[in-house]
Amino acid sequence: MKKKIFSILLTSILAVTVLAGCGNSADTSTEKSVTITNVSYDPTRELYSAYNKLFAEHWKGQTGQDVEVIQSHGGSGKQALEVANGNEADVVTLALEYDVKAIQDAGLIEDGWINEFDKDSSPYTSTIVFLVRKGNPQNIKDWGDLVKDGVGVITPNPKTSGGARWNYLAAWAYADKLYNGDETQIEAFIKKLYENVLVLDSGARGATTSFVENNQGDVLIAWENEAFLSVQENPDEYEIVTPSISILAQPSVAVVDDVVDQRGTRNVATEYLSYLYSDEAQRIAGDNFYRPSNPDILNEYADTFDLNINLVTIQDFGGWDEVQKKHFDDGGVFDRIYEKTDK
């Protein structure tokens, strides 16, 4: 009898110890509601505003649980740094793979995240285009026109903005073809382009504000979706120019493993990203001028997007690790070519 009582007491003590050790990692699936945070980059506000409503309906129907998604937006590189430094995010939906890797390097995201979801965990893509004022008074047709004297260029800072890094690489791809790989001439071209930049905002949405609301510059180097939104809102004031060569921009998504395991939100966070690949969500991406990763649904938007544009990829540059080291790390090519001048 004494052994039985001791066994029961020992079992109870162990159970209490296990529960105490779990802390905040208890599963939230049995609660009536759950909240997750999506830390994203600048131009996805409209996309996720629409998607969050769709996902809430999906999750409620699947589990009976209400879900609230808190949004955070800013320059992608800056957002990644803040998450790495402790700004809690259940999921990140950032402008490029390298920014997610920075969070992985901080120990918050497990290895192999890029294979967790389809298409290298990139549920939608975009590219880089030019937004010009109606009538295109500077007759801007291609990257070469952006280095002409007197042309005011607006683009964000590649040290803080993922979109700006795509912009820079698209321009580099054009110059690389123009000068047959001669890096001295390529760097001179990029240097001249940035000499024409009037303001270097920290993020893509800030750059759009400088061009659209503050009426600065002749051309905005922009995410395709951002340019379409500006034309949609002001069809009589702006138009889009597609350059002869651009880049396949692949925004990346990932579950922040350390956070979801602490908060008990892994199931809802994983489904939040997985459902981005559903037909309904893919059409929301298309409606917000992102290119759906599902090729069949992308073809439904053939009248919107130029599907024949010549696109290089990040692999043409050797991948993001090589690109970051060569171009955007302190002392890299961008630091060498960019000289801050009074505009």
XYZ file of C-alpha atoms in Angstrom:
343
model
C 0.000 0.000 0.000
C 2.802 2.372 0.913
C 4.543 1.562 -2.391
C 1.336 2.345 -4.299
C 0.889 5.700 -2.526
C 4.552 6.560 -3.174
C 4.137 5.682 -6.839
C 1.090 7.928 -7.177
C 2.892 10.818 -5.452
C 5.962 10.365 -7.638
C 3.804 10.359 -10.793
C 2.061 13.560 -9.655
C 5.358 15.274 -8.896
C 6.747 14.339 -12.304
C 3.619 15.627 -14.053
C 3.820 18.953 -12.240
C 7.519 19.199 -13.051
C 6.895 18.562 -16.757
C 4.115 21.151 -16.886
C 6.257 23.697 -15.086
C 9.099 23.040 -17.501
C 6.838 23.718 -20.475
C 6.409 27.375 -19.536
C 4.755 29.221 -22.418
C 5.147 26.292 -24.807
C 1.735 24.785 -23.928
C -0.348 24.114 -27.040
C -2.864 26.906 -27.708
C -5.071 24.756 -29.944
C -7.725 24.233 -27.269
C -8.153 27.950 -26.553
C -11.050 29.915 -28.060
C -8.728 32.317 -29.848
C -5.085 32.651 -30.784
C -2.910 35.539 -31.930
C 0.131 35.298 -34.174
C 2.494 37.953 -35.498
C 3.634 38.188 -39.107
C 6.730 40.348 -39.551
C 6.843 41.320 -43.200
C 8.394 43.873 -45.517
C 7.102 47.180 -46.824
C 4.800 46.560 -49.818
C 2.831 43.576 -48.473
C 0.354 45.560 -46.354
C -2.514 45.231 -48.815
C -1.754 41.604 -49.636
C -1.817 40.423 -46.031
C -4.723 42.633 -45.063
C -6.794 40.637 -47.567
C -5.147 37.289 -46.862
C -5.560 37.511 -43.093
C -9.341 37.663 -43.493
C -9.308 34.621 -45.780
C -7.064 32.694 -43.422
C -9.167 33.551 -40.372
C -12.212 32.043 -42.094
C -10.205 28.981 -43.133
C -8.758 28.413 -39.649
C -12.119 28.940 -37.965
C -13.741 26.405 -40.271
C -10.934 23.923 -39.778
C -10.506 24.205 -35.997
C -13.360 26.306 -34.599
C -10.755 28.719 -33.239
C -10.601 32.457 -33.906
C -7.230 33.782 -35.041
C -5.921 37.338 -35.063
C -2.840 38.170 -37.129
C -0.762 41.145 -36.021
C 1.147 42.733 -38.894
C 4.531 44.470 -38.841
C 6.001 46.155 -41.929
C 9.269 47.886 -42.765
C 12.447 47.528 -44.775
C 13.117 43.791 -45.073
C 16.694 43.883 -43.821
C 15.705 46.051 -40.882
C 12.778 43.776 -40.052
C 15.032 40.718 -40.091
C 17.501 42.414 -37.775
C 14.760 43.294 -35.311
C 13.456 39.717 -35.224
C 16.996 38.403 -34.782
C 17.386 40.822 -31.881
C 14.245 39.645 -30.096
C 11.208 41.229 -31.753
C 8.809 38.269 -31.505
C 7.399 36.928 -34.760
C 5.577 33.651 -35.247
C 6.199 33.884 -38.971
C 8.288 36.092 -41.223
C 7.363 36.927 -44.817
C 10.378 38.867 -46.010
C 11.674 40.211 -49.307
C 14.415 37.686 -49.858
C 16.019 34.472 -48.654
C 19.064 36.198 -47.159
C 16.960 38.112 -44.633
C 15.359 34.904 -43.363
C 18.813 33.329 -43.176
C 19.922 36.172 -40.901
C 17.224 35.081 -38.433
C 18.302 31.460 -38.851
C 21.888 32.476 -38.071
C 20.614 34.053 -34.845
C 19.364 30.601 -33.809
C 15.631 31.317 -34.127
C 14.832 29.369 -37.300
C 15.874 25.764 -37.854
C 17.986 24.584 -40.766
C 16.039 23.418 -43.798
C 13.353 26.111 -43.598
C 13.663 26.825 -47.317
C 12.365 23.324 -48.074
C 9.467 23.462 -45.614
C 7.085 24.949 -48.181
C 6.835 24.668 -51.954
C 8.881 26.674 -54.460
C 11.752 27.239 -52.003
C 9.251 28.655 -49.492
C 8.326 31.398 -51.941
C 4.518 31.363 -52.415
C 4.530 34.338 -54.800
C 7.136 36.243 -56.795
C 7.588 39.677 -58.269
C 10.066 41.558 -60.416
C 11.475 45.058 -60.756
C 9.965 47.685 -63.061
C 9.981 51.481 -63.469
C 7.167 53.775 -62.395
C 7.185 57.044 -64.329
C 4.910 60.037 -64.527
C 2.099 59.983 -67.080
C 3.354 60.575 -70.590
C 6.888 59.564 -69.534
C 8.304 63.091 -69.995
C 11.905 61.871 -69.665
C 11.287 59.105 -72.244
C 12.614 56.422 -69.912
C 12.628 53.049 -71.658
C 15.429 51.037 -70.078
C 18.161 51.015 -67.438
C 20.470 53.046 -69.655
C 18.103 55.995 -69.414
C 18.485 56.084 -65.628
C 22.142 57.133 -65.837
C 21.511 60.124 -68.094
C 22.287 63.570 -66.716
C 19.265 65.287 -65.201
C 17.219 62.135 -64.534
C 16.082 61.952 -60.914
C 15.898 58.379 -59.611
C 14.102 57.134 -56.496
C 15.081 53.772 -54.992
C 15.456 52.609 -51.400
C 18.684 51.796 -49.582
C 20.021 48.275 -50.259
C 21.628 48.239 -46.826
C 18.182 48.182 -45.192
C 15.704 47.220 -47.920
C 15.351 43.833 -49.593
C 13.530 45.389 -52.529
C 16.439 47.775 -53.026
C 18.823 44.830 -53.314
C 16.642 43.341 -56.057
C 16.662 46.782 -57.770
C 20.449 46.964 -57.608
C 20.925 43.446 -58.964
C 18.498 44.010 -61.848
C 20.490 47.101 -62.849
C 23.728 45.117 -62.490
C 22.350 42.386 -64.795
C 21.625 44.996 -67.476
C 25.104 46.519 -67.194
C 26.699 43.068 -67.147
C 25.112 42.283 -70.498
C 25.883 45.748 -71.882
C 29.571 45.572 -70.988
C 30.102 41.816 -71.491
C 31.010 41.238 -67.861
C 33.620 44.023 -67.563
C 33.213 44.825 -63.866
C 35.081 48.134 -64.068
C 32.510 49.438 -66.530
C 29.636 47.766 -64.671
C 30.605 49.457 -61.416
C 30.926 52.809 -63.216
C 27.390 52.336 -64.569
C 25.968 51.506 -61.136
C 27.869 54.416 -59.591
C 26.347 56.821 -62.107
C 22.880 55.419 -61.443
C 23.200 56.064 -57.708
C 24.605 59.524 -58.348
C 21.195 60.224 -59.911
C 19.314 58.962 -56.845
C 17.648 61.893 -55.107
C 16.670 60.168 -51.887
C 17.622 56.764 -50.471
C 14.676 55.718 -48.273
C 14.995 52.843 -45.811
C 12.237 50.764 -47.437
C 10.251 50.307 -50.637
C 7.045 51.916 -49.342
C 9.012 54.960 -48.185
C 10.501 55.264 -51.674
C 7.019 55.106 -53.193
C 5.912 57.865 -50.826
C 8.862 60.025 -51.923
C 7.936 59.570 -55.578
C 4.142 59.610 -55.405
C 3.215 61.800 -52.448
C 6.269 64.050 -52.254
C 6.563 64.343 -56.044
C 10.298 63.683 -56.075
C 12.178 62.255 -59.031
C 11.404 61.224 -62.595
C 11.410 57.473 -62.080
C 10.835 55.070 -59.217
C 12.626 51.709 -59.382
C 9.915 49.574 -57.839
C 8.529 46.178 -57.022
C 6.114 45.328 -59.817
C 3.234 45.034 -57.348
C 4.055 48.416 -55.809
C 4.063 50.060 -59.230
C 0.704 48.503 -60.143
C -0.841 49.725 -56.889
C 0.325 53.276 -57.620
C -1.176 53.179 -61.124
C -4.393 51.657 -59.790
C -4.758 54.487 -57.287
C -3.678 57.237 -59.710
C -4.265 56.008 -63.285
C -4.055 59.510 -64.750
C -0.727 60.317 -63.104
C 1.571 57.317 -63.547
C 2.478 54.524 -65.918
C 4.711 51.462 -65.791
C 7.766 50.863 -67.964
C 9.116 47.307 -68.167
C 12.889 47.272 -68.767
C 14.564 44.931 -71.252
C 15.976 42.824 -68.444
C 14.977 42.436 -64.808
C 15.218 39.865 -62.028
C 12.955 37.188 -60.586
C 12.346 38.505 -57.080
C 11.457 35.681 -54.698
C 10.119 36.792 -51.311
C 10.646 34.095 -48.675
C 8.437 32.875 -45.829
C 9.352 30.916 -42.708
C 8.060 29.833 -39.324
C 10.161 31.271 -36.491
C 10.691 27.983 -34.679
C 12.005 29.369 -31.410
C 8.994 31.662 -30.981
C 6.235 29.229 -31.974
C 7.624 26.547 -29.694
C 7.634 28.986 -26.793
C 4.143 30.282 -27.548
C 2.539 27.002 -28.587
C 1.542 28.412 -31.978
C 3.378 26.085 -34.346
C 0.231 24.524 -35.855
C -1.497 27.799 -36.669
C 1.727 29.477 -37.838
C 2.575 26.584 -40.157
C -0.921 26.504 -41.623
C -0.811 30.304 -42.060
C 2.114 29.933 -44.461
C 0.960 26.672 -46.032
C -2.431 28.143 -46.940
C -0.699 30.845 -48.988
C -0.398 28.142 -51.659
C -4.146 27.473 -51.789
C -5.980 28.539 -54.949
C -7.901 31.208 -53.038
C -4.765 32.721 -51.547
C -2.894 32.532 -54.854
C -5.640 34.614 -56.451
C -5.398 37.133 -53.612
C -1.701 37.398 -54.438
C -2.541 37.975 -58.096
C -5.226 40.517 -57.257
C -2.588 42.412 -55.262
C -0.197 42.279 -58.222
C 2.131 39.576 -56.933
C 2.852 36.739 -59.345
C 1.266 33.504 -58.043
C 3.711 30.597 -57.723
C 1.036 28.265 -59.125
C 1.676 28.455 -62.901
C -1.945 27.742 -63.796
C -3.198 30.598 -61.654
C -0.380 32.842 -62.868
C -1.670 32.307 -66.408
C -5.046 33.671 -65.288
C -3.215 37.003 -64.842
C -1.492 36.986 -68.218
C -3.314 40.198 -69.154
C -1.849 41.891 -66.067
C 1.768 40.720 -66.047
C 4.325 40.632 -68.830
C 5.055 36.907 -68.643
C 7.683 37.146 -71.397
C 10.002 39.559 -69.580
C 13.674 38.517 -69.581
C 14.409 37.645 -65.954
C 17.727 36.712 -64.393
C 17.712 34.879 -61.059
C 19.719 35.162 -57.872
C 21.518 31.966 -58.868
C 22.970 33.819 -61.853
C 24.859 35.857 -59.247
C 26.005 32.828 -57.255
C 23.284 32.895 -54.594
C 22.554 35.271 -51.752
C 25.565 34.464 -49.579
C 27.941 35.403 -52.365
C 25.870 38.444 -53.368
C 25.682 39.785 -49.826
C 29.411 39.385 -49.244
C 30.412 40.954 -52.550
C 27.885 43.760 -52.865
C 26.162 44.688 -49.599
C 28.414 43.838 -46.656
C 30.380 46.714 -45.152
C 33.172 47.558 -47.557
C 31.418 45.790 -50.459
C 30.769 47.103 -53.942
C 27.795 49.245 -52.926
C 29.800 51.015 -50.233
C 32.550 51.691 -52.756
C 30.345 53.110 -55.470
C 27.856 55.075 -53.381
C 28.930 58.529 -52.439
C 26.444 60.626 -50.526
C 26.138 64.027 -52.135
C 23.943 67.034 -51.490
C 21.035 66.864 -53.878
